[in-house]
XYZ file of C-alpha atoms in Angstrom:
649
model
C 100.340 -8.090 106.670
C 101.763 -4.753 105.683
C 102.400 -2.177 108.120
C 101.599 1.408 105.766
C 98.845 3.255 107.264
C 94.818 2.628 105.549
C 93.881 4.938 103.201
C 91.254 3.159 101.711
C 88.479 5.458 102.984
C 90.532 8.319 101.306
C 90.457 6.341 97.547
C 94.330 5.247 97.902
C 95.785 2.002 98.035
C 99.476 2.295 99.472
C 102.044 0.344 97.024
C 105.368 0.884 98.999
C 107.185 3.555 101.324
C 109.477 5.562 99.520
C 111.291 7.857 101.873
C 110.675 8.883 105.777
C 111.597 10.963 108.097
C 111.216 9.430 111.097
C 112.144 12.670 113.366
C 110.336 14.688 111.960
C 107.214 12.552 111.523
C 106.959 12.643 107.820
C 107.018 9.817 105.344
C 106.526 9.328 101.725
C 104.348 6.386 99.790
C 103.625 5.527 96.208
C 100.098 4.690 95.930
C 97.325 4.279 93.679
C 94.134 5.873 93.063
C 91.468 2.595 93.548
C 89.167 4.108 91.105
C 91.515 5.402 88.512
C 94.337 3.186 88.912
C 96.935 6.460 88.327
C 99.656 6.314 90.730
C 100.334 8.935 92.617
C 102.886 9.854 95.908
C 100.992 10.705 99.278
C 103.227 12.327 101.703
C 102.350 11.958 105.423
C 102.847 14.359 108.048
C 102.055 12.670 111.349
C 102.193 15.387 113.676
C 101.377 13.244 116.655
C 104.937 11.834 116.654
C 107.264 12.500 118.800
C 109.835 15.621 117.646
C 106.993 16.649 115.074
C 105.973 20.389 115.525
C 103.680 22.214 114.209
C 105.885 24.570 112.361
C 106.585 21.774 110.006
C 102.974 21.404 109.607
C 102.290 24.659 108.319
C 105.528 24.128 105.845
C 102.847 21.841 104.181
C 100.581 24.271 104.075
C 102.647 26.800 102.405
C 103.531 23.623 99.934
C 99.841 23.354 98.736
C 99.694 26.574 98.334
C 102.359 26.715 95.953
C 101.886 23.697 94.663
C 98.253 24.730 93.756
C 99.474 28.210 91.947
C 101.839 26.101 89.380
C 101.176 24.387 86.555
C 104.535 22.885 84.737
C 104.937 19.602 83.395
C 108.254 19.079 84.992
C 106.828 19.571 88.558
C 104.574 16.665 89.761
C 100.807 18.144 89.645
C 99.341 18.676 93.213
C 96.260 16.902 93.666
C 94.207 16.759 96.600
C 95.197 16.508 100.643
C 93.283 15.183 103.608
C 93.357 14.213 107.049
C 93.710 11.748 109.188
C 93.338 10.766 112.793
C 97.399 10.744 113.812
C 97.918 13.559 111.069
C 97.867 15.019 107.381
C 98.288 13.774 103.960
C 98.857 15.632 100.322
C 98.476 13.945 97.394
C 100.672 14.597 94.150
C 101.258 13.347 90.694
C 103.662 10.435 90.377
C 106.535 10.729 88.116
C 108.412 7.429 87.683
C 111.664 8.859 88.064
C 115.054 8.659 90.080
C 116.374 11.369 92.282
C 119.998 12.060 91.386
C 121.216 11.294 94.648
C 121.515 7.820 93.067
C 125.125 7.348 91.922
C 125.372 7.596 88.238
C 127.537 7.867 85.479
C 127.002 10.699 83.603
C 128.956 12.010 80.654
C 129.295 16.116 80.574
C 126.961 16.268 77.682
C 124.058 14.610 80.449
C 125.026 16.331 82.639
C 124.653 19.846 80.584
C 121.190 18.943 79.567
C 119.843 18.130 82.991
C 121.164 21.497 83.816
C 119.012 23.118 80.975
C 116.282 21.398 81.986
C 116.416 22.286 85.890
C 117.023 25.607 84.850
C 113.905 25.767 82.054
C 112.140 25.005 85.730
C 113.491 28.062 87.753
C 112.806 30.397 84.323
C 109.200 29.406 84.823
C 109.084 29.445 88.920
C 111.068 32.987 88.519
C 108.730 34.509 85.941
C 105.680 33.802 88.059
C 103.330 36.315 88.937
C 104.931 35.787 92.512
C 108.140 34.851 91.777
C 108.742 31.511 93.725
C 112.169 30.493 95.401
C 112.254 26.604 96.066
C 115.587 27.112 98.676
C 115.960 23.404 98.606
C 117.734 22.142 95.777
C 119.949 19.101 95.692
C 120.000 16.177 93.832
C 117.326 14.365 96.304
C 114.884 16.901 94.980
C 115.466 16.351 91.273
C 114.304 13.336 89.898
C 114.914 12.365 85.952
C 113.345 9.212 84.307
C 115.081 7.044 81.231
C 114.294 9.917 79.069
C 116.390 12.345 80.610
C 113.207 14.413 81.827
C 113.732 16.313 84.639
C 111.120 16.950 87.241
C 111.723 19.174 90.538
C 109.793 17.919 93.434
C 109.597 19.108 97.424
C 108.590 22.919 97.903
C 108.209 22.049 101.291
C 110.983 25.112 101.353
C 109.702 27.249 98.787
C 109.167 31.296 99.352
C 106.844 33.135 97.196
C 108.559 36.817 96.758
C 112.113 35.605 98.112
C 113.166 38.765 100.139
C 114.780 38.817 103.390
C 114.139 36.324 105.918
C 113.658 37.875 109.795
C 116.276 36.883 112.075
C 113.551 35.078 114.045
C 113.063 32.664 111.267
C 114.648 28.843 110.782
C 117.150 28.665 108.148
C 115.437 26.213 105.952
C 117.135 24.194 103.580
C 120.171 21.097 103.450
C 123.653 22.667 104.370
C 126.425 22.597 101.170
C 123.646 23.206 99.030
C 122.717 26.590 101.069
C 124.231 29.499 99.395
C 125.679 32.012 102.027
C 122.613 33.968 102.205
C 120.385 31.607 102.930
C 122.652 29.954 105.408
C 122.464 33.549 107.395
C 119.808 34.680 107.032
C 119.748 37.098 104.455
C 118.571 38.367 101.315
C 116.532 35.645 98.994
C 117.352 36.522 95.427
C 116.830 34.590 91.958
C 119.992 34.082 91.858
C 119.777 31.986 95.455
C 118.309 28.916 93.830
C 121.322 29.001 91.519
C 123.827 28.092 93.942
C 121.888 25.181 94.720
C 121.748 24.147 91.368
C 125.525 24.911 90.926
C 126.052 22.511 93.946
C 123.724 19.599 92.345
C 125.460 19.704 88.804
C 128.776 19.426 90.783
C 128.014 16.482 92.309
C 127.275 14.984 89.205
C 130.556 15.745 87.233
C 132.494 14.501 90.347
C 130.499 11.713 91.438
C 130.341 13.217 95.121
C 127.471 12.316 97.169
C 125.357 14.948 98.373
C 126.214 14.350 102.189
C 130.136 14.666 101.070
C 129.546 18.169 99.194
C 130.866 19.560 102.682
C 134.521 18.348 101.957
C 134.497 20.639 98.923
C 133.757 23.987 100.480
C 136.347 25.989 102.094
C 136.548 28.604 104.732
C 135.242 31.330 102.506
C 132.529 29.064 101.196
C 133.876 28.238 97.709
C 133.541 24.861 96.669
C 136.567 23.745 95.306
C 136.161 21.187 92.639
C 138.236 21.567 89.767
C 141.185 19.235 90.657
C 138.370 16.442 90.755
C 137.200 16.768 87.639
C 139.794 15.021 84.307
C 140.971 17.426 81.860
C 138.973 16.437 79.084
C 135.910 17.601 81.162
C 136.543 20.636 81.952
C 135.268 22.869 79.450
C 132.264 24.189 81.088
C 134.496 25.378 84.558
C 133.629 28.785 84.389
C 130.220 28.758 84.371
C 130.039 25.979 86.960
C 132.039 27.943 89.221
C 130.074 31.246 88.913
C 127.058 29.303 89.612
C 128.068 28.640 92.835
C 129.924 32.020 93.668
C 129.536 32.604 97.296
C 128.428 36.241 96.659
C 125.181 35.962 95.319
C 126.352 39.502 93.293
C 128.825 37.408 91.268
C 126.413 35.279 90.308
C 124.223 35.165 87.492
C 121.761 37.287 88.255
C 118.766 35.320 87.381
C 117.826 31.504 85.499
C 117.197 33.144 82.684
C 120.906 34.903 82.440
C 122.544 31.448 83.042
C 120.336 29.582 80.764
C 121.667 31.500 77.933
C 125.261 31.284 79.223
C 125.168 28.001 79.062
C 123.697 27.380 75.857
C 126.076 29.532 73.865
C 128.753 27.107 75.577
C 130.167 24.708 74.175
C 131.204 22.390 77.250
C 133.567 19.947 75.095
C 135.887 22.734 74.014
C 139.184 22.948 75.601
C 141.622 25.090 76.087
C 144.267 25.519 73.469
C 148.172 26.207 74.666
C 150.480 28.701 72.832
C 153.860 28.680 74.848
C 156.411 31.877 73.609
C 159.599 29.510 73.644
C 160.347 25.992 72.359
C 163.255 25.439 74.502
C 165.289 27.576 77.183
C 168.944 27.878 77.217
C 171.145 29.684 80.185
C 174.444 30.388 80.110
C 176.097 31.813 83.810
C 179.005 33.800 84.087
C 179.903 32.900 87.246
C 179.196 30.585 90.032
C 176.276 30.725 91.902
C 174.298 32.904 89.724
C 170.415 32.860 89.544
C 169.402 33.010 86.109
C 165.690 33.632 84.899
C 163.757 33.630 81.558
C 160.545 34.469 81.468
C 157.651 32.454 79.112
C 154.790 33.365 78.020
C 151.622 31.351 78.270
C 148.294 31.678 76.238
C 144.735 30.251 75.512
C 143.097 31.442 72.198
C 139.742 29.354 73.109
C 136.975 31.906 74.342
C 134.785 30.530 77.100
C 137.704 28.124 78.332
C 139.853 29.025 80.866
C 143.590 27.467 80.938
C 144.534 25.759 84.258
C 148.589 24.669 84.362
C 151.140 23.604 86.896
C 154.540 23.478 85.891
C 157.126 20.448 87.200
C 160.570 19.269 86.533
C 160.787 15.628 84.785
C 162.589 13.211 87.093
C 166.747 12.700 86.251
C 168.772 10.339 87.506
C 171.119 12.831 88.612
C 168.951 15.328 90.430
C 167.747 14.472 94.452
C 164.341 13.197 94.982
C 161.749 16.414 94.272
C 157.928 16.925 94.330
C 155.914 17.885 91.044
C 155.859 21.458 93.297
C 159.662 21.906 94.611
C 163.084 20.829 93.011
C 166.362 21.459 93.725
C 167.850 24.208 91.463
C 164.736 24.537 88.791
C 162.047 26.878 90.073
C 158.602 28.257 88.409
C 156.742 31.519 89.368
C 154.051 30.981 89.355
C 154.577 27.520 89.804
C 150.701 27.020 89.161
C 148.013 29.285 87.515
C 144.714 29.903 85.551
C 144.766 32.414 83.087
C 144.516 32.963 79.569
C 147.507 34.960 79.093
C 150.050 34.573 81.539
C 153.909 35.052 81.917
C 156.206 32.409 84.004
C 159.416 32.883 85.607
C 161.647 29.864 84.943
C 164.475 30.532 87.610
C 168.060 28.104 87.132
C 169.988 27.924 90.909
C 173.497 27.057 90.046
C 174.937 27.354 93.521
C 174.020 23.536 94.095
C 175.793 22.848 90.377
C 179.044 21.839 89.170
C 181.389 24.684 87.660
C 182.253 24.629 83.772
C 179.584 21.523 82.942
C 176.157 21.434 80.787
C 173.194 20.356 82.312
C 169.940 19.127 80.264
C 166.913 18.704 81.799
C 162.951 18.710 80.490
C 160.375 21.361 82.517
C 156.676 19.672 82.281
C 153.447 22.268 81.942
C 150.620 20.187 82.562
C 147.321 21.548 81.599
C 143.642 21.199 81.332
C 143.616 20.977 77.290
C 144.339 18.222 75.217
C 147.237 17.194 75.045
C 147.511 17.137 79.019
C 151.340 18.427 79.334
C 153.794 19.736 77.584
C 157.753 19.045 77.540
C 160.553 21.720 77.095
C 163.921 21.096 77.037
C 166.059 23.139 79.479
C 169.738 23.045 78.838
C 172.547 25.265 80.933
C 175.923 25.803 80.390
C 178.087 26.659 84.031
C 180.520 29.026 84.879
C 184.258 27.796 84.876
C 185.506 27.988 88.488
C 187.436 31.651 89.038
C 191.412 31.792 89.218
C 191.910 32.815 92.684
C 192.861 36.535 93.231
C 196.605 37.758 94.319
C 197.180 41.358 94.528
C 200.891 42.858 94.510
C 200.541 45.342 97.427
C 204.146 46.418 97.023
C 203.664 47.403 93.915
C 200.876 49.362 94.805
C 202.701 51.122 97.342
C 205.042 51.920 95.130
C 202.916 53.647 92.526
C 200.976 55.117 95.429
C 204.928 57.001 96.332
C 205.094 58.266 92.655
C 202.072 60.007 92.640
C 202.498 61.116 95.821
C 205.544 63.270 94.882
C 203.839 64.293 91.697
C 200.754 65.844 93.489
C 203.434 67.414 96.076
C 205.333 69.067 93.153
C 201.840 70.649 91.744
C 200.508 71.602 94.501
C 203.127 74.407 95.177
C 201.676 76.437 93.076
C 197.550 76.432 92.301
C 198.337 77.911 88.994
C 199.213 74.790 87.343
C 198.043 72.824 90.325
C 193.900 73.811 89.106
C 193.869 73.559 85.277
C 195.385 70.065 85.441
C 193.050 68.102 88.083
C 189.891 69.354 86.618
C 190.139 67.694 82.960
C 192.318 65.007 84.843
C 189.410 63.684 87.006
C 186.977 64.338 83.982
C 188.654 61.914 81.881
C 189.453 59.530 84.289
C 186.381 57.719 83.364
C 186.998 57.318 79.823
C 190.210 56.724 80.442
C 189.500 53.640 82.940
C 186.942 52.118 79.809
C 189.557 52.196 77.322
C 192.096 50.743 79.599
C 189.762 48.148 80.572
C 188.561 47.217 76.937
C 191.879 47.799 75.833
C 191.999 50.274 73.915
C 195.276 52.651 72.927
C 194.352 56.494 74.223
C 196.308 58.767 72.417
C 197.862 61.034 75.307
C 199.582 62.943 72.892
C 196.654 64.077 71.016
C 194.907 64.697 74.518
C 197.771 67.263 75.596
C 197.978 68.707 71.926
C 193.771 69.413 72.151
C 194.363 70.231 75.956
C 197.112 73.248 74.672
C 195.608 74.855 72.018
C 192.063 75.476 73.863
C 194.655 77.013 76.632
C 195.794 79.265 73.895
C 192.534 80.169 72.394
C 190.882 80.878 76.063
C 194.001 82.923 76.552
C 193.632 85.055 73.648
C 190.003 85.674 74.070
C 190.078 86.375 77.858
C 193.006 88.437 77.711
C 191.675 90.387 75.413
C 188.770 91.420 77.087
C 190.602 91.662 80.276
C 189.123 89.211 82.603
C 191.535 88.062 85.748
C 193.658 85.680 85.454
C 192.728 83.198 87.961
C 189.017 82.816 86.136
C 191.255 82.528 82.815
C 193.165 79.297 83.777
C 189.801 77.699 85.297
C 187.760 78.989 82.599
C 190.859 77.544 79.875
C 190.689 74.079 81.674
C 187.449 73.754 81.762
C 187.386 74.090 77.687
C 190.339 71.842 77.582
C 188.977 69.386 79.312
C 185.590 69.372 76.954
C 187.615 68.743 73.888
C 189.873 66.543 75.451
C 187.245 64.651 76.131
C 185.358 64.408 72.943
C 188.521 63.711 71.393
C 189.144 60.687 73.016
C 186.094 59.149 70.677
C 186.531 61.024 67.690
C 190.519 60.196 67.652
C 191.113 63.812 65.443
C 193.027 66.267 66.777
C 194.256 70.035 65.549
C 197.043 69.590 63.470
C 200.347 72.140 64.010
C 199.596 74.401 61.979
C 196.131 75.472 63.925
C 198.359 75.601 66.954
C 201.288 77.911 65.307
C 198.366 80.355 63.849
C 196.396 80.247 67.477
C 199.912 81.347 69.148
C 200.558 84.242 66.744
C 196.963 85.655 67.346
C 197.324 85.314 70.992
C 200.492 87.152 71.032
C 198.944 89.735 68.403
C 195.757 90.390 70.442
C 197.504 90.513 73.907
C 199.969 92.864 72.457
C 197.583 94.921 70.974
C 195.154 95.177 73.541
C 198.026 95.619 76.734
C 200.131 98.330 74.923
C 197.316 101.015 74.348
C 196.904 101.371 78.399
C 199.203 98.716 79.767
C 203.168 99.046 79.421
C 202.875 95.242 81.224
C 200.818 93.565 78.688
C 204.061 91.991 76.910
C 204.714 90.369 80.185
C 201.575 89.399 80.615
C 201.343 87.453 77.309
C 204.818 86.019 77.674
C 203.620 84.327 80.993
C 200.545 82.987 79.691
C 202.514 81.367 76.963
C 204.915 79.870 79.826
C 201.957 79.125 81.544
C 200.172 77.172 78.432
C 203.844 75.682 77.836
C 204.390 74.313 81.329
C 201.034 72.995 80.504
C 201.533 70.811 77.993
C 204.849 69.926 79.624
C 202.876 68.228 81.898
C 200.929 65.890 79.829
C 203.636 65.182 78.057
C 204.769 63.459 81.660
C 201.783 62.053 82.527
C 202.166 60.432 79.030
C 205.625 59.014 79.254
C 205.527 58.434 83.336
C 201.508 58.308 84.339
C 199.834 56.133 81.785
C 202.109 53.562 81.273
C 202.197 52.817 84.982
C 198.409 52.827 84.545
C 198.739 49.954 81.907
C 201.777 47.974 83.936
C 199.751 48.121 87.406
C 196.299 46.692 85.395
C 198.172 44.299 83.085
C 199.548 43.101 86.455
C 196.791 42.431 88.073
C 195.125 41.077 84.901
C 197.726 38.670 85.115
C 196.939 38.035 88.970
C 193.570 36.981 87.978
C 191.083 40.016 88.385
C 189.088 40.880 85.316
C 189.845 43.251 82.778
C 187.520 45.808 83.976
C 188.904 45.211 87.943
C 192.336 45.709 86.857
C 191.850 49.440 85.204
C 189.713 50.180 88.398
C 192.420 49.132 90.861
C 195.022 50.808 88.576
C 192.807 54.292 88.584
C 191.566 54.318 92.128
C 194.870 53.834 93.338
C 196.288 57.064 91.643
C 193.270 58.820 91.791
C 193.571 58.207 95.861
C 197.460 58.981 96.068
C 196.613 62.387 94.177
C 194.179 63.732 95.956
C 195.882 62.467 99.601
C 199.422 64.349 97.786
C 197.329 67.713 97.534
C 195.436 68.200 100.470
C 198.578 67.105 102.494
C 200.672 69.431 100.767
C 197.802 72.803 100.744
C 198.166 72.320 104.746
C 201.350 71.589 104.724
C 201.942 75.063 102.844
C 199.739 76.797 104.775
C 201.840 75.863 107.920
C 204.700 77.077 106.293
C 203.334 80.261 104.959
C 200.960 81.323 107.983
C 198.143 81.720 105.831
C 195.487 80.046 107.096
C 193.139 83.048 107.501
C 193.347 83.358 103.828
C 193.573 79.157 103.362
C 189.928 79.472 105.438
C 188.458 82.246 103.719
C 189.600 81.256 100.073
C 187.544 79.161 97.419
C 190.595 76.777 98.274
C 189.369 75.850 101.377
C 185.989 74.060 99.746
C 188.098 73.018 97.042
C 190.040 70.813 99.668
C 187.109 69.868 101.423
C 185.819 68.340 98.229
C 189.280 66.458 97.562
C 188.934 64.893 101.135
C 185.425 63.518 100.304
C 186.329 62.520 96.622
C 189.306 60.299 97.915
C 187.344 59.217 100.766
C 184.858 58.131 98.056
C 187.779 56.641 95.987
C 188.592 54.308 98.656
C 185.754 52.188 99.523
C 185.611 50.878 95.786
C 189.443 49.965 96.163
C 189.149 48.678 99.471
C 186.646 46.410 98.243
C 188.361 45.587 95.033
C 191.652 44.675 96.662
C 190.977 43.021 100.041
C 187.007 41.984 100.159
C 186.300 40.795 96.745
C 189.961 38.553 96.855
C 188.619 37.091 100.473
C 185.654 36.290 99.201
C 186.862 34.282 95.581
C 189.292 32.339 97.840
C 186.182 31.390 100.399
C 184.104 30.636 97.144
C 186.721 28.399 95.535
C 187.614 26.858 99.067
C 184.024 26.193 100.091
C 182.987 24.677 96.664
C 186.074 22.292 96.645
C 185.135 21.065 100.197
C 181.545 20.308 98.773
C 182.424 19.271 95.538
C 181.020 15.627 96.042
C 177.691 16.702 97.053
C 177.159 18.895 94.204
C 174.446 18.122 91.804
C 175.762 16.104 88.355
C 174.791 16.885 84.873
């Protein structure tokens, strides 16, 4: 004898019981009409039971009523209701069909056309006169039959208007099919339903059921599916995932709006990847160096999104690694999803050994077809550095020479300020020849150096400027083509300087003896002035330079690089120069009681700026010749000592 409730009297003849809810008091039969035969569902609210309230009764209400309003052949027709002594029945149209909580198969060409058809059904429930939000959709609430129709069923939910539900209210609805709104109480929009949708179509591609859906949302409500889902599959991502957007304003706005996204999609296309480089190759100049290269990753496919995650293929020689971390190959970023992206690849050689090559293959694995792609990585190591050993006695004694030499100038700032200025003005040119190797032709240096002494004489003389702003102002040019001339490599032939004497002595001669019976004097010193000049760059040619050379050649030889070797060589003198004047200035000013006019002259901030300049000067030298030797012979001690745990090629 079956147990289903008699609804004989009513014209219905109960078949089986397909769903209850036992709580709430409701439960679900497929019946038949006795005079028609039609089969129809009856759903049974027994309100007498126990948890049954009689809020849930007037849900039913608000059913009929919107059940009696449409008129869709993808929504089972509502057809009468009655009641009964323990309760209330409605009575619907029977579609034979399957919910899709039933775990299917479905390929993503189903799956696409159950979502056109589900959303043909919110077009026509949005577009009603009273626009109708079902707030309950999940795949117990879509059924489909063998012919892949798609019927929506259970507006026990549904809100004619949508709008904003009063904090009083019960959220209504099944939780990870809620969109966030709903869920809190907020604003109903078209675009609610959607989410729901979203969710259902979801659990289809990944063959989640619907109670599980919670495992795929995170903390900020996005349901994170993606890695669930095989590459070939994946070509309708983006509008899945802006279905279920947890802000309902980066949603689609409507049914209608996705509808039309979706059929303009083609959800079998792929992404397509373009990669800048067929192979990377690195080449370090010295151990321990991070080198990067930088690749560039596109997708030409519109309405695909690329999704890639680089690794390092396993080697026999390299420690055990994750597809995410290994030991001296790194990616940034390591994984991504863009369409046009650029990727750090990042070598570590400080776990490598010196002077080897190492080839290994970097893995992009993608969501396109093929899944990953291979690129060969090859790098060739630094050979391990000689060890450093500077000759500090030698040093010391160059350090003596120029000591004497900036004593000697010094005694008088006549020659003492024409000379430093071009000399510290060239002193970087000088050091990039020396370093590169180059021959500088001192003599051509003084020669250029001379004759702009002569022409500033001539000129400045002859209008009658002092003489102190003559020699500064006469360096100062001799320094500029000195300079210049270093590149060029041409210099003013005798002649030019023979013909520039002669008008010097001409012009001085002419201009002094109209009103000064001194001005042959004056022109005769200038000349010993210009002579002593050149006199000395003629020594710092035959004496300077070449210890310039010896001292970087030596240390060269000592194992410091080219360019370290002409810095050493030039800091050192530039140092025991400018130490040799400013000792000697106080010195003379002891001497000479004049240090109310040593205070009060320009040479006072003239000294001040030597101090700071060799101060300056000796940093760089301390760090060339003590620091940067400590730390080589640590290097080459610490990477012998861990030699056998270094990483082979």
């Amino acid at each position: 004898m079956s147990n289903f409730p008699d609804f004989s009297h009513y014209g219905y003849q109960i078949k089986s019981q397909l769903g209850n809810n036992s709580t709430g008091g409701r439960f679900t039969y497929l019946a038949h009409n006795i005079k028609t035969q039609e089969s129809v569902v009856i759903k049974q609210f027994q309100f007498a039971q126990l948890g049954a309230t009689w809020s849930e009764y007037q849900a039913y209400q608000e059913e009929i009523k919107v059940l009696q309003s449409l008129h869709h052949p993808q929504i089972p027709r509502y057809l009468q209701s009655f009641q009964t002594p323990d309760g209330f029945c409605m009575v619907q149209e029977y579609k034979n069909a399957q919910s899709l909580a039933i775990i299917r198969s479905w390929t993503p060409q189903q799956i696409k056309e159950i979502a056109i058809s589900a959303l043909k059904i919110l077009v026509y429930l949005q577009r009603h006169p009273t626009p109708i939000i079902h707030r309950d959709i999940k795949p117990e609430n879509i059924l489909i039959d063998e012919q892949m129709n798609v019927y929506l069923v259970d507006f026990g939910f549904a809100r004619m208007g949508g709008g904003e539900v009063t904090v009083s209210s019960v959220v209504k609805g099944t939780l990870g099919f809620m969109p966030p709104e709903q869920l809190f109480n907020r604003e109903i929009t078209k675009a609610s339903d959607l989410y729901g949708l979203g969710a259902t179509l979801i659990c289809l591609l990944t063959g989640t059921k619907s109670v599980n859906i919670g495992s795929l949302i995170d903390a900020n409500y996005y349901i994170r599916f993606r890695h669930l889902v095989p590459p070939l599959q994946r070509g309708w991502m983006n509008w899945l995932e802006k279905m279920v957007e947890p802000n309902f304003k980066n949603r689609f706005a409507n049914a209608a709006e996705a509808l039309k996204a979706l059929k303009t999609s083609d959800i079998a296309a792929l992404p397509k990847v373009r990669i800048s480089h067929d192979k990377l190759e690195f080449t370090a100049t010295k151990w321990g160096e991070k080198l990067t290269q930088t690749i560039t990753i596109s997708n030409p496919i519109p309405e695909t999104l690329l999704a890639s995650n680089w690794s390092v293929a396993p080697h026999k020689s390299d420690p055990p690694h994750t597809p995410y971390e290994h030991a001296w190959i790194s990616f940034n970023p390591a994984r991504f999803e863009s369409n046009n992206i650029e990727c750090e690849i990042t070598v570590d050689t400080s776990q490598l050994l010196t002077n080897e090559t190492y080839s290994r293959q970097i893995l992009l694995h993608t969501n396109s077809d093929p899944e990953y792609y291979s690129l060969p990585v090859q790098l060739q190591t630094a050979p391990l550095p000689e060890a450093l050993k500077p000759n500090y006695l030698l040093l010391l004694l160059i350090g003596l020479i120029f000591g004497c030499l900036g004593y000697l100038l010094s005694f008088e700032r006549i020659i003492f300020i024409p000379v430093l200025i071009p000399t510290f003005l060239l002193l970087d040119k000088i050091m990039i020849a020396t370093a590169e190797g180059a021959k500088v032709n001192i003599s051509g240096i003084s020669r250029a150096y001379f004759i702009s002494q002569l022409i500033s004489f001539s000129l400045l003389l002859t209008l009658g400027v002092a003489f102190d702003i003559t020699f500064i102002f006469g360096s100062l040019i001799a320094a500029l083509v000195a300079f210049f001339c270093i590149d060029e490599g041409k210099f003013p032939s005798i002649k030019i300087v023979l013909i520039t004497i002669f008008m010097m002595i001409v012009f001085g001669l002419l201009w002094d003896a109209h009103d000064h019976p001194i001005g042959a004097a004056t022109v005769l010193v200038s000349f010993i002035y210009s002579f002593l000049l050149t006199l000395a760059f003629v020594f710092i040619k035959v004496l300077v330079f070449p210890l310039i050379r010896y001292v970087a050649d030596a240390h060269i030889k000592r194992g410091f690089h080219q360019k370290e070797a002409a810095q050493i060589a030039l800091l050192t003198v530039g140092i025991c120069v400018g130490m040799s004047f400013i000792l000697s200035f106080v010195y003379l000013s002891i001497l000479s009681n004049e240090w109310r006019y040593f205070l009060e002259n320009y040479l006072f901030i003239f000294v001040i700026s030597m101090t700071i300049l060799t101060l300056s000067l000796t940093l760089p030298l301390v760090n060339l010749l003590i620091y940067q030797p400590l730390k080589r012979g640590r290097f080459i001690a610490n990477y012998r000592r861990s030699y056998s745990h270094l990483i082979k090629p």
